[in-house]
Short mmCIF file of C-alpha atoms and ligand atoms in Angstrom, two decimals:
data_model
loop_
_atom_site.label_atom_id
_atom_site.label_comp_id
_atom_site.label_asym_id
_atom_site.label_seq_id
_atom_site.Cartn_x
_atom_site.Cartn_y
_atom_site.Cartn_z
CA MET A 117 -0.04 -0.08 -0.12
CA ILE A 118 1.47 3.63 -0.48
CA THR A 119 0.86 6.01 1.53
CA LEU A 120 0.27 10.13 0.33
CA TRP A 121 1.02 12.95 2.18
CA GLU A 122 -1.08 16.18 1.11
CA LEU A 123 -2.47 19.12 2.08
CA GLY A 124 -5.89 19.13 3.78
CA GLY A 125 -8.16 22.19 3.28
CA LYS A 126 -11.90 22.94 4.70
CA ASP A 127 -14.06 20.58 4.42
CA GLY A 128 -12.32 17.71 3.28
CA ARG A 129 -10.60 19.45 0.26
CA ARG A 130 -7.40 18.45 -1.43
CA TYR A 131 -5.83 21.26 -2.64
CA SER A 132 -2.10 21.04 -3.33
CA LEU A 133 -1.58 21.22 -6.95
CA PHE A 134 1.80 19.31 -6.80
CA SER A 135 -0.13 16.28 -5.05
CA TRP A 136 -2.65 16.16 -7.84
CA ARG A 137 -0.08 15.47 -9.97
CA ALA A 138 0.99 12.80 -7.67
CA ARG A 139 -2.68 11.44 -7.21
CA MET A 140 -3.42 11.47 -11.03
CA ALA A 141 -0.22 9.52 -11.74
CA LEU A 142 -1.12 6.93 -8.97
CA ALA A 143 -4.33 6.51 -10.92
CA HIS A 144 -2.90 6.20 -14.19
CA LYS A 145 -0.82 3.43 -12.92
CA GLY A 146 -4.11 2.08 -11.62
CA LEU A 147 -2.10 2.28 -7.70
CA ALA A 148 -4.26 2.18 -4.60
CA PHE A 149 -3.31 4.63 -2.14
CA GLU A 150 -4.15 6.20 1.66
CA ALA A 151 -4.29 9.73 1.50
CA ARG A 152 -3.15 11.76 4.57
CA PRO A 153 -3.85 15.54 4.57
CA VAL A 154 -1.44 17.74 6.49
CA CYS A 155 -1.40 21.55 7.09
CA MET A 156 0.78 23.43 5.39
CA SER A 157 2.16 24.91 8.43
CA ASP A 158 2.71 21.50 9.81
CA LYS A 159 6.41 20.77 8.84
CA ALA A 160 6.75 17.90 11.89
CA ALA A 161 4.16 15.58 10.22
CA ILE A 162 6.28 15.68 7.13
CA ALA A 163 10.15 15.67 9.10
CA PHE A 164 10.41 11.91 8.16
CA SER A 165 10.77 13.23 4.18
CA SER A 166 13.56 15.50 5.25
CA GLY A 167 11.82 18.14 3.53
CA LYS A 168 9.10 21.01 3.87
CA THR A 169 6.86 20.34 0.97
CA VAL A 170 4.06 17.89 0.01
CA PRO A 171 3.72 15.91 -1.84
CA VAL A 172 5.37 12.99 -0.56
CA ILE A 173 4.84 9.37 -0.69
CA LYS A 174 5.89 5.99 0.84
CA ASP A 175 5.71 3.26 -0.95
CA GLU A 176 6.36 0.33 1.23
CA GLU A 177 10.05 1.49 2.84
CA THR A 178 10.99 4.00 0.14
CA VAL A 179 9.87 7.59 0.74
CA VAL A 180 9.70 9.90 -2.23
CA ARG A 181 9.61 13.74 -1.94
CA ASP A 182 8.84 15.90 -4.79
CA SER A 183 5.93 15.32 -7.30
CA TRP A 184 8.52 14.78 -10.42
CA LYS A 185 10.47 12.37 -8.70
CA ILE A 186 7.49 10.67 -7.53
CA ALA A 187 6.49 10.20 -11.17
CA GLU A 188 10.04 8.94 -11.81
CA HIS A 189 9.55 6.38 -8.91
CA LEU A 190 6.13 5.00 -10.14
CA GLU A 191 7.40 4.70 -13.68
CA ASP A 192 10.51 2.90 -12.90
CA ARG A 193 8.88 0.84 -10.02
CA TYR A 194 5.83 -0.15 -12.04
CA SER A 195 6.91 -0.04 -15.29
CA GLN A 196 4.45 -2.99 -16.36
CA ALA A 197 1.52 -0.66 -15.50
CA ALA A 198 0.47 2.33 -18.35
CA THR A 199 3.35 4.63 -18.62
CA LEU A 200 3.42 8.13 -17.73
CA PHE A 201 6.31 9.48 -20.00
CA GLY A 202 6.51 7.21 -23.00
CA GLY A 203 10.22 6.26 -22.84
CA GLY A 204 13.30 7.78 -22.34
CA ILE A 205 12.77 10.87 -24.72
CA GLY A 206 8.88 11.30 -23.37
CA ARG A 207 10.57 11.31 -19.92
CA GLY A 208 12.81 14.14 -20.95
CA VAL A 209 10.21 16.20 -22.99
CA THR A 210 7.77 15.76 -19.92
CA GLN A 211 10.37 17.04 -17.51
CA ALA A 212 10.94 20.22 -19.76
CA PHE A 213 7.19 20.56 -19.64
CA ASN A 214 7.45 20.38 -16.08
CA VAL A 215 10.03 22.94 -15.67
CA TRP A 216 7.97 25.58 -18.06
CA VAL A 217 4.47 25.17 -16.16
CA ASP A 218 6.51 25.59 -12.94
CA ARG A 219 8.14 28.71 -14.08
CA THR A 220 5.33 30.49 -16.38
CA LEU A 221 1.93 29.02 -15.28
CA VAL A 222 1.83 28.36 -11.61
CA LEU A 223 2.50 32.56 -10.58
CA PRO A 224 -0.46 33.72 -13.05
CA MET A 225 -2.76 31.11 -11.52
CA LEU A 226 -2.13 31.73 -8.06
CA ALA A 227 -2.83 35.40 -8.59
CA VAL A 228 -6.00 34.92 -9.92
CA ILE A 229 -7.28 32.44 -7.02
CA VAL A 230 -5.40 33.22 -4.01
CA ALA A 231 -7.83 35.11 -2.25
CA ASP A 232 -10.20 32.30 -3.02
CA VAL A 233 -7.80 29.35 -1.69
CA HIS A 234 -7.20 31.38 1.59
CA GLU A 235 -10.66 31.38 2.35
CA ARG A 236 -10.54 27.28 2.45
CA VAL A 237 -7.21 26.31 3.66
CA ASP A 238 -7.39 24.60 6.87
CA PRO A 239 -8.00 27.44 9.73
CA ALA A 240 -4.57 26.51 11.22
CA ASP A 241 -2.77 27.65 8.08
CA GLU A 242 -4.64 30.85 7.56
CA ARG A 243 -1.87 32.84 8.85
CA TYR A 244 0.98 31.08 7.46
CA PHE A 245 -0.74 30.74 3.95
CA ARG A 246 -1.38 34.48 4.03
CA GLU A 247 2.42 35.17 4.83
CA SER A 248 3.97 32.92 2.60
CA MET A 249 1.52 33.91 -0.23
CA GLU A 250 2.22 37.66 0.41
CA LYS A 251 5.58 37.66 -0.29
CA VAL A 252 5.68 35.12 -3.05
CA LEU A 253 2.95 37.90 -5.04
CA LYS A 254 4.33 40.86 -3.48
CA THR A 255 1.02 41.78 -2.93
CA THR A 256 -1.83 41.95 -0.12
CA LEU A 257 -4.61 38.90 -0.52
CA GLU A 258 -6.96 41.71 -0.72
CA ASP A 259 -5.07 43.71 -3.28
CA ALA A 260 -4.81 40.19 -5.32
CA ARG A 261 -8.81 39.74 -4.96
CA ASP A 262 -9.22 43.38 -6.52
CA ARG A 263 -7.09 42.94 -9.14
CA ARG A 264 -8.58 39.57 -10.15
CA ALA A 265 -9.68 40.65 -13.98
CA GLU A 266 -6.21 41.72 -14.38
CA ALA A 267 -4.58 38.49 -13.34
CA MET A 268 -7.36 36.67 -15.51
CA ALA A 269 -5.97 38.34 -18.59
CA GLY A 270 -2.30 37.44 -17.62
CA LEU A 271 -3.16 33.48 -17.42
CA ALA A 272 -4.85 33.98 -20.55
CA ARG A 273 -2.12 34.99 -22.36
CA ALA A 274 0.21 32.33 -20.54
CA LEU A 275 -2.33 29.70 -21.64
CA GLU A 276 -2.43 30.91 -25.11
CA PRO A 277 0.33 28.31 -26.14
CA MET A 278 -1.69 25.45 -24.57
CA GLN A 279 -4.87 26.72 -26.32
CA ALA A 280 -3.45 26.80 -29.72
CA LEU A 281 -1.78 23.12 -29.03
CA LEU A 282 -5.21 21.42 -28.09
CA LYS A 283 -6.86 22.51 -31.22
CA ARG A 284 -4.42 20.13 -33.00
CA GLN A 285 -4.41 17.17 -30.52
CA PRO A 286 -6.76 15.95 -27.92
CA TRP A 287 -4.16 15.70 -25.13
CA ILE A 288 -0.86 17.55 -24.08
CA SER A 289 0.89 13.84 -24.48
CA GLY A 290 -0.59 13.86 -28.00
CA ALA A 291 -3.16 10.66 -28.89
CA GLN A 292 -3.38 9.57 -25.28
CA PRO A 293 -3.06 11.28 -22.00
CA ALA A 294 -0.16 11.02 -19.90
CA TYR A 295 1.90 12.51 -16.92
CA ALA A 296 2.13 16.06 -19.09
CA ASP A 297 -1.18 16.04 -19.09
CA TYR A 298 -1.40 15.76 -15.26
CA ILE A 299 1.10 18.66 -14.55
CA LEU A 300 -1.13 20.92 -16.62
CA PHE A 301 -4.50 19.51 -15.06
CA SER A 302 -2.93 20.33 -11.36
CA LEU A 303 -3.22 23.92 -11.74
CA PHE A 304 -6.87 23.78 -12.94
CA GLN A 305 -8.13 21.25 -10.25
CA TRP A 306 -6.05 23.69 -7.81
CA ALA A 307 -8.42 26.32 -8.93
CA ARG A 308 -11.75 24.15 -9.19
CA VAL A 309 -11.02 22.75 -5.46
CA MET A 310 -10.82 26.14 -3.97
CA SER A 311 -12.15 28.78 -6.17
CA PRO A 312 -15.63 29.21 -7.26
CA GLY A 313 -14.96 31.31 -10.05
CA ASP A 314 -14.22 29.29 -13.10
CA VAL A 315 -10.80 30.36 -14.83
CA LEU A 316 -11.77 28.67 -18.17
CA SER A 317 -15.07 29.59 -20.57
CA PRO A 318 -16.83 26.47 -22.52
CA SER A 319 -15.72 27.58 -25.84
CA GLU A 320 -12.08 27.16 -25.15
CA PRO A 321 -10.05 24.28 -26.01
CA LEU A 322 -8.62 23.73 -22.60
CA HIS A 323 -11.95 23.60 -20.87
CA ALA A 324 -12.91 20.58 -23.16
CA TRP A 325 -9.80 19.28 -22.17
CA ARG A 326 -10.07 19.62 -18.87
CA GLU A 327 -13.48 17.88 -19.08
CA ARG A 328 -11.77 14.82 -20.55
CA LEU A 329 -9.40 14.84 -17.81
CA LEU A 330 -12.06 14.85 -15.12
CA ASP A 331 -14.02 11.81 -16.61
CA LEU A 332 -10.42 9.87 -16.62
CA HIS A 333 -9.97 6.87 -14.55
CA GLY A 334 -13.61 6.65 -13.41
CA GLY A 335 -14.00 10.22 -12.53
CA PHE A 336 -11.22 10.10 -10.07
CA ALA A 337 -10.71 13.86 -10.35
CA ARG A 338 -14.30 14.81 -10.58
CA ARG A 339 -15.75 13.13 -7.50
CA VAL A 340 -14.00 15.53 -4.77
CA PRO A 341 -15.29 18.35 -2.69
CA THR A 342 -14.94 21.68 -4.67
CA ALA A 343 -15.36 25.08 -4.12
N1 GSH B 282 8.73 21.16 -6.59
C1 GSH B 282 7.86 20.48 -5.32
C2 GSH B 282 7.03 21.76 -5.29
C3 GSH B 282 6.06 21.26 -3.84
C4 GSH B 282 5.32 22.27 -3.15
O1 GSH B 282 5.72 23.71 -3.29
N2 GSH B 282 4.04 21.98 -2.44
C5 GSH B 282 3.45 23.18 -1.77
C6 GSH B 282 1.76 22.66 -1.67
S1 GSH B 282 1.32 22.46 -3.15
C7 GSH B 282 4.27 22.83 -0.08
O2 GSH B 282 4.22 21.77 0.27
N3 GSH B 282 4.39 24.10 0.53
C8 GSH B 282 4.53 24.21 1.93
C9 GSH B 282 5.14 25.75 1.94
O3 GSH B 282 4.75 26.36 1.03
O4 GSH B 282 5.16 25.82 3.11
C10 GSH B 282 7.33 19.34 -5.92
O5 GSH B 282 7.09 19.19 -7.38
O6 GSH B 282 6.75 18.71 -5.37
#
């Protein structure tokens, strides 16, 4: 049995975007897991991992921290199950995509949803979350809320290459969904779980793609508490 440590929000919400990458990778491989929600401010709960972030998994005696390393671990250990990367070149290109998403899309999405996320974190995390996010965004949560329209325009600009791609092929990974799809999907699931206003409109290619992702693995990502 695999155990996954991830962030727990109010009313059973699981909102850690990086943990959604691990969740989707586990579902893709058909692996059962037990989820352990933790507070963002409770570093003692994950001290065994020698780090300060989730996701962390424990797979028998092996502890793995960091969503990318978890994906690699699952691909290597469960090589007979459906592939996450599609071989060595696919692994490299997927890691390139991982870096691109983290460097260009996470902040624009955070700017849009941060105040909504704050309302739904575990009450024990409210202060920690506010302090760390205001430092990252260099603004208050209240200012971020007031500037949501501007942030939405920035997010739309950043997402444009993915809208264009999804007019050419159904999945980020090509003909079939794989880990690159879960990397991008994690941002939309973060928003879906924590922010009541949808960041996509139904006419956009990304909207239809997200619907297809929500249907994957028996509706695994659809059937969770959302905003
Ligand atoms: N590169 C890491 C990033 C993990 C990360 O930043 N996780 C966030 C939650 S989504 C976290 O644990 N933050 C704790 C904190 O900021 O104190 C990964 O891919 O796993």
